[in-house]
Short mmCIF file of C-alpha atoms and ligand atoms in Angstrom, two decimals:
data_model
loop_
_atom_site.label_atom_id
_atom_site.label_comp_id
_atom_site.label_asym_id
_atom_site.label_seq_id
_atom_site.Cartn_x
_atom_site.Cartn_y
_atom_site.Cartn_z
CA MET A 230 0.00 0.00 0.00
CA SER A 231 1.85 3.01 -1.25
CA ASP A 232 0.26 6.17 0.02
CA LEU A 233 -2.04 7.64 2.61
CA SER A 234 -4.99 7.80 0.25
CA ALA A 235 -4.65 4.06 -0.43
CA VAL A 236 -4.74 3.42 3.33
CA LEU A 237 -7.87 5.57 3.65
CA ASP A 238 -9.44 3.73 0.69
CA ALA A 239 -8.75 0.38 2.35
CA LEU A 240 -10.13 1.55 5.69
CA GLU A 241 -13.27 2.82 4.02
CA ARG A 242 -13.75 -0.32 1.94
CA ASP A 243 -12.59 -3.07 4.31
CA GLY A 244 -12.42 -1.59 7.79
CA TYR A 245 -8.76 -2.51 8.03
CA ALA A 246 -5.44 -1.56 6.42
CA ILE A 247 -1.86 -2.76 6.74
CA SER A 248 0.83 -0.24 5.80
CA ASP A 249 4.62 -0.11 5.85
CA PHE A 250 5.23 3.56 5.28
CA LEU A 251 2.97 5.68 7.48
CA VAL A 252 5.59 6.25 10.21
CA ASP A 253 9.17 7.38 9.45
CA ARG A 254 11.78 4.65 9.56
CA SER A 255 14.00 6.69 11.87
CA LEU A 256 11.11 7.17 14.31
CA ALA A 257 10.40 3.42 14.19
CA GLU A 258 14.03 2.73 15.09
CA SER A 259 13.98 5.27 17.92
CA LEU A 260 10.81 3.69 19.31
CA ARG A 261 12.38 0.27 19.08
CA HIS A 262 15.45 1.39 21.05
CA GLU A 263 13.38 3.22 23.63
CA ALA A 264 11.02 0.27 24.10
CA SER A 265 13.83 -2.17 24.71
CA ALA A 266 15.66 0.27 27.04
CA LEU A 267 12.50 0.86 29.11
CA HIS A 268 11.85 -2.86 29.16
CA SER A 269 15.37 -3.52 30.49
CA GLU A 270 14.78 -0.89 33.18
CA GLY A 271 11.82 -2.95 34.37
CA VAL A 272 9.10 -0.33 33.93
CA PHE A 273 6.76 -2.57 31.91
CA GLN A 274 3.81 -4.02 33.87
CA PRO A 275 1.64 -7.08 33.22
CA ALA A 276 -1.21 -6.01 30.94
CA GLY A 277 -4.77 -5.99 32.25
CA VAL A 278 -7.91 -7.51 30.80
CA GLY A 279 -11.27 -5.74 31.30
CA GLY A 280 -13.87 -7.30 33.55
CA GLY A 281 -12.14 -8.18 36.80
CA GLN A 282 -10.88 -11.61 35.90
CA THR A 283 -8.72 -13.62 38.24
CA ARG A 284 -5.02 -13.50 37.60
CA GLU A 285 -5.02 -17.10 36.41
CA ARG A 286 -7.85 -16.41 33.97
CA HIS A 287 -6.05 -13.34 32.81
CA GLU A 288 -2.79 -15.12 32.06
CA SER A 289 -4.68 -17.67 30.01
CA THR A 290 -5.82 -14.74 27.82
CA ARG A 291 -2.71 -12.62 27.30
CA THR A 292 0.89 -12.61 28.49
CA ASP A 293 2.22 -9.23 27.35
CA HIS A 294 3.75 -6.53 29.53
CA ILE A 295 2.99 -2.90 28.75
CA HIS A 296 4.10 0.66 29.38
CA TRP A 297 1.79 3.60 28.54
CA LEU A 298 3.09 6.34 26.26
CA ASP A 299 3.23 9.87 27.63
CA PRO A 300 4.19 12.83 25.40
CA ALA A 301 5.93 14.43 28.40
CA ALA A 302 8.09 11.35 28.98
CA SER A 303 10.27 11.58 25.86
CA SER A 304 10.49 13.36 22.51
CA ILE A 305 10.27 9.95 20.83
CA GLN A 306 6.92 9.19 22.44
CA GLY A 307 5.84 12.75 21.63
CA ALA A 308 6.83 12.30 17.98
CA TYR A 309 4.86 9.07 17.69
CA LEU A 310 1.77 10.69 19.23
CA VAL A 311 2.11 13.60 16.75
CA ALA A 312 2.29 11.09 13.86
CA MET A 313 -0.87 9.40 15.18
CA GLU A 314 -2.58 12.77 15.61
CA ASN A 315 -1.86 13.58 11.97
CA LEU A 316 -3.23 10.20 10.97
CA ARG A 317 -6.32 10.77 13.13
CA GLN A 318 -7.06 14.01 11.31
CA ALA A 319 -6.52 12.39 7.90
CA ILE A 320 -8.86 9.52 8.81
CA ASN A 321 -11.51 11.90 10.15
CA SER A 322 -11.39 13.91 6.92
CA ARG A 323 -12.40 10.82 4.93
CA LEU A 324 -14.34 8.51 7.25
CA THR A 325 -17.16 9.28 9.64
CA LEU A 326 -15.65 7.48 12.61
CA GLY A 327 -15.45 10.68 14.67
CA LEU A 328 -12.07 9.80 16.17
CA PHE A 329 -11.34 12.13 19.09
CA ASP A 330 -8.04 11.02 20.62
CA ILE A 331 -5.65 8.09 20.91
CA GLU A 332 -4.25 6.09 23.81
CA CYS A 333 -1.09 4.04 23.25
CA HIS A 334 1.22 1.73 25.11
CA TYR A 335 4.39 -0.13 24.37
CA ALA A 336 3.86 -3.87 24.54
CA CYS A 337 6.38 -6.69 24.87
CA TYR A 338 5.68 -10.40 24.56
CA ALA A 339 8.42 -12.65 25.91
CA PRO A 340 9.22 -15.77 23.85
CA GLY A 341 6.17 -18.05 24.04
CA GLY A 342 3.88 -15.05 24.64
CA TYR A 343 0.45 -14.74 23.04
CA TYR A 344 -2.88 -12.94 23.19
CA ARG A 345 -5.92 -15.16 22.61
CA PRO A 346 -8.66 -14.13 20.14
CA HIS A 347 -10.50 -11.01 21.25
CA LEU A 348 -12.11 -7.74 20.23
CA ASP A 349 -10.55 -4.49 21.40
CA ARG A 350 -13.77 -2.84 22.54
CA PHE A 351 -14.52 -3.13 26.24
CA GLN A 352 -17.98 -4.23 27.37
CA HIS A 353 -18.54 -1.13 29.47
CA ASP A 354 -16.62 1.46 27.45
CA SER A 355 -17.31 1.77 23.74
CA ARG A 356 -14.84 4.57 23.00
CA ARG A 357 -12.20 2.43 21.29
CA ALA A 358 -13.07 2.69 17.59
CA LEU A 359 -9.92 2.01 15.55
CA SER A 360 -6.97 -0.10 16.70
CA ALA A 361 -3.49 0.95 15.55
CA VAL A 362 -0.65 -1.49 16.20
CA PHE A 363 2.83 -0.38 15.15
CA TYR A 364 5.52 -3.05 15.12
CA LEU A 365 9.12 -2.61 16.23
CA ASN A 366 10.98 -5.84 15.39
CA ASP A 367 13.98 -6.04 13.09
CA ALA A 368 14.39 -8.89 10.62
CA TRP A 369 11.30 -10.78 11.74
CA THR A 370 10.40 -13.85 9.65
CA ALA A 371 7.41 -16.21 9.61
CA ASP A 372 9.58 -18.74 11.51
CA ASP A 373 9.67 -16.33 14.46
CA GLY A 374 5.90 -16.77 14.93
CA GLY A 375 4.17 -13.89 16.69
CA ALA A 376 1.95 -12.86 13.79
CA LEU A 377 -1.11 -10.71 14.34
CA ARG A 378 -3.92 -12.96 13.06
CA LEU A 379 -6.83 -10.83 11.87
CA TYR A 380 -10.06 -12.79 11.35
CA LEU A 381 -11.82 -11.43 8.28
CA GLY A 382 -14.81 -13.73 7.85
CA GLU A 383 -18.43 -12.90 8.48
CA ALA A 384 -18.62 -15.41 11.29
CA ALA A 385 -15.88 -13.57 13.12
CA ASN A 386 -17.99 -10.44 13.03
CA ALA A 387 -21.36 -11.92 13.88
CA PRO A 388 -23.25 -9.89 16.48
CA SER A 389 -23.75 -12.94 18.68
CA LEU A 390 -20.00 -13.37 18.93
CA ALA A 391 -19.39 -9.67 19.34
CA ARG A 392 -21.73 -9.61 22.33
CA SER A 393 -19.93 -12.34 24.21
CA PRO A 394 -17.28 -10.93 26.56
CA ARG A 395 -14.60 -12.80 24.68
CA LEU A 396 -13.97 -16.19 23.13
CA ASP A 397 -12.93 -19.14 25.15
CA PRO A 398 -9.14 -18.87 25.26
CA ILE A 399 -8.46 -22.20 23.62
CA GLY A 400 -10.48 -23.38 20.66
CA ASP A 401 -13.63 -21.51 19.62
CA VAL A 402 -11.64 -19.47 17.11
CA PRO A 403 -13.79 -17.45 14.70
CA ALA A 404 -14.53 -19.29 11.46
CA GLY A 405 -13.59 -17.98 8.02
CA ASP A 406 -10.64 -16.30 6.39
CA TYR A 407 -7.86 -14.65 8.26
CA ARG A 408 -4.82 -12.59 7.46
CA ASP A 409 -1.50 -12.93 9.28
CA VAL A 410 0.62 -9.79 9.72
CA LEU A 411 4.25 -10.19 10.75
CA PRO A 412 5.30 -7.71 13.46
CA ARG A 413 8.10 -6.18 11.38
CA LEU A 414 9.72 -2.85 12.19
CA GLY A 415 7.70 -0.15 10.44
CA THR A 416 4.47 -2.07 9.80
CA LEU A 417 1.27 -0.42 11.04
CA ALA A 418 -1.95 -2.43 11.32
CA LEU A 419 -5.22 -0.47 11.52
CA PHE A 420 -8.57 -2.19 12.07
CA LEU A 421 -12.01 -1.43 13.47
CA SER A 422 -11.85 -2.29 17.15
CA ASP A 423 -15.37 -3.69 17.51
CA ARG A 424 -15.47 -5.54 14.21
CA TYR A 425 -12.30 -7.60 13.83
CA TRP A 426 -11.50 -10.48 16.10
CA HIS A 427 -7.74 -10.94 16.28
CA GLU A 428 -5.03 -12.68 18.24
CA VAL A 429 -1.26 -12.67 18.69
CA LEU A 430 0.18 -16.07 17.83
CA PRO A 431 2.97 -17.39 20.07
CA ALA A 432 6.26 -15.65 19.32
CA ARG A 433 9.67 -17.30 19.49
CA ARG A 434 11.55 -14.03 20.04
CA PRO A 435 10.78 -11.02 22.25
CA ARG A 436 8.14 -9.09 20.35
CA PHE A 437 7.76 -5.32 20.70
CA ALA A 438 4.99 -3.04 19.44
CA VAL A 439 3.23 0.21 20.17
CA THR A 440 -0.44 -0.65 20.55
CA GLY A 441 -2.95 2.17 20.31
CA TRP A 442 -6.63 2.87 20.04
CA PHE A 443 -8.22 5.88 18.39
CA ARG A 444 -11.25 6.68 20.51
CA THR A 445 -14.51 8.50 20.02
CA ARG A 446 -15.89 10.84 22.67
CA ALA A 447 -17.61 9.06 25.55
C1 OGA B 243 -3.85 -5.85 21.74
C2 OGA B 243 -3.52 -6.60 20.52
C3 OGA B 243 -2.03 -7.08 18.69
C4 OGA B 243 -0.57 -7.16 18.33
O1 OGA B 243 -2.94 -5.42 22.47
O2 OGA B 243 -5.06 -5.67 22.00
O3 OGA B 243 -4.40 -7.22 19.99
O4 OGA B 243 -0.30 -7.55 17.20
N1 OGA B 243 -2.27 -6.54 19.98
O5 OGA B 243 0.26 -6.86 19.18
MN1 MN B 244 -6.30 -6.47 20.53
#
């Protein structure tokens, strides 16, 4: 996908877009270095899952550790949030999603880490409208695992499924086509948060990303 208008076309047509050029390469590299430095410092925390699950239940769902971005924390985080703000305005000028702001965190999956199939919209908070996952991993190949698996089929989007809090962690995967996206440095995946079931397949290497959600007003 070669330019912004092609990304907007895809979002309008399909409700998702995968792009390799929307964020500068040098910013991607800076984010990668910062993420791994912060991770080494031990500031990442186990990620939460909405709905007050027990810790055991939670770990059967996702294993990543996260650290929220803050524009005041570093110029690198600030630059990424500016890039997302520009993208937000471009998307709003073409689509009627009414995106109001974005929240983002770094995420790291240790080898063996995963996130079971889920939707990104919380049951009690419908503000998350468009998910934006930006990948930070050099020289990643299919053998490294860790793909984002985006379920495209109708069954994956059926209202009855969308109403359930989430799928059973093992099995019960949405039927139909899917698309696997490798978490390569510079790749940005955009998809409608309440429409596309997705999961992170087990990775064999540490896997870094900036995960974000463009939100509507409450
Ligand atoms: C998430 C998520 C996907 C990825 O954090 O909600 O689905 O590819 N992440 O990291
Ligand atoms: Mn998700």
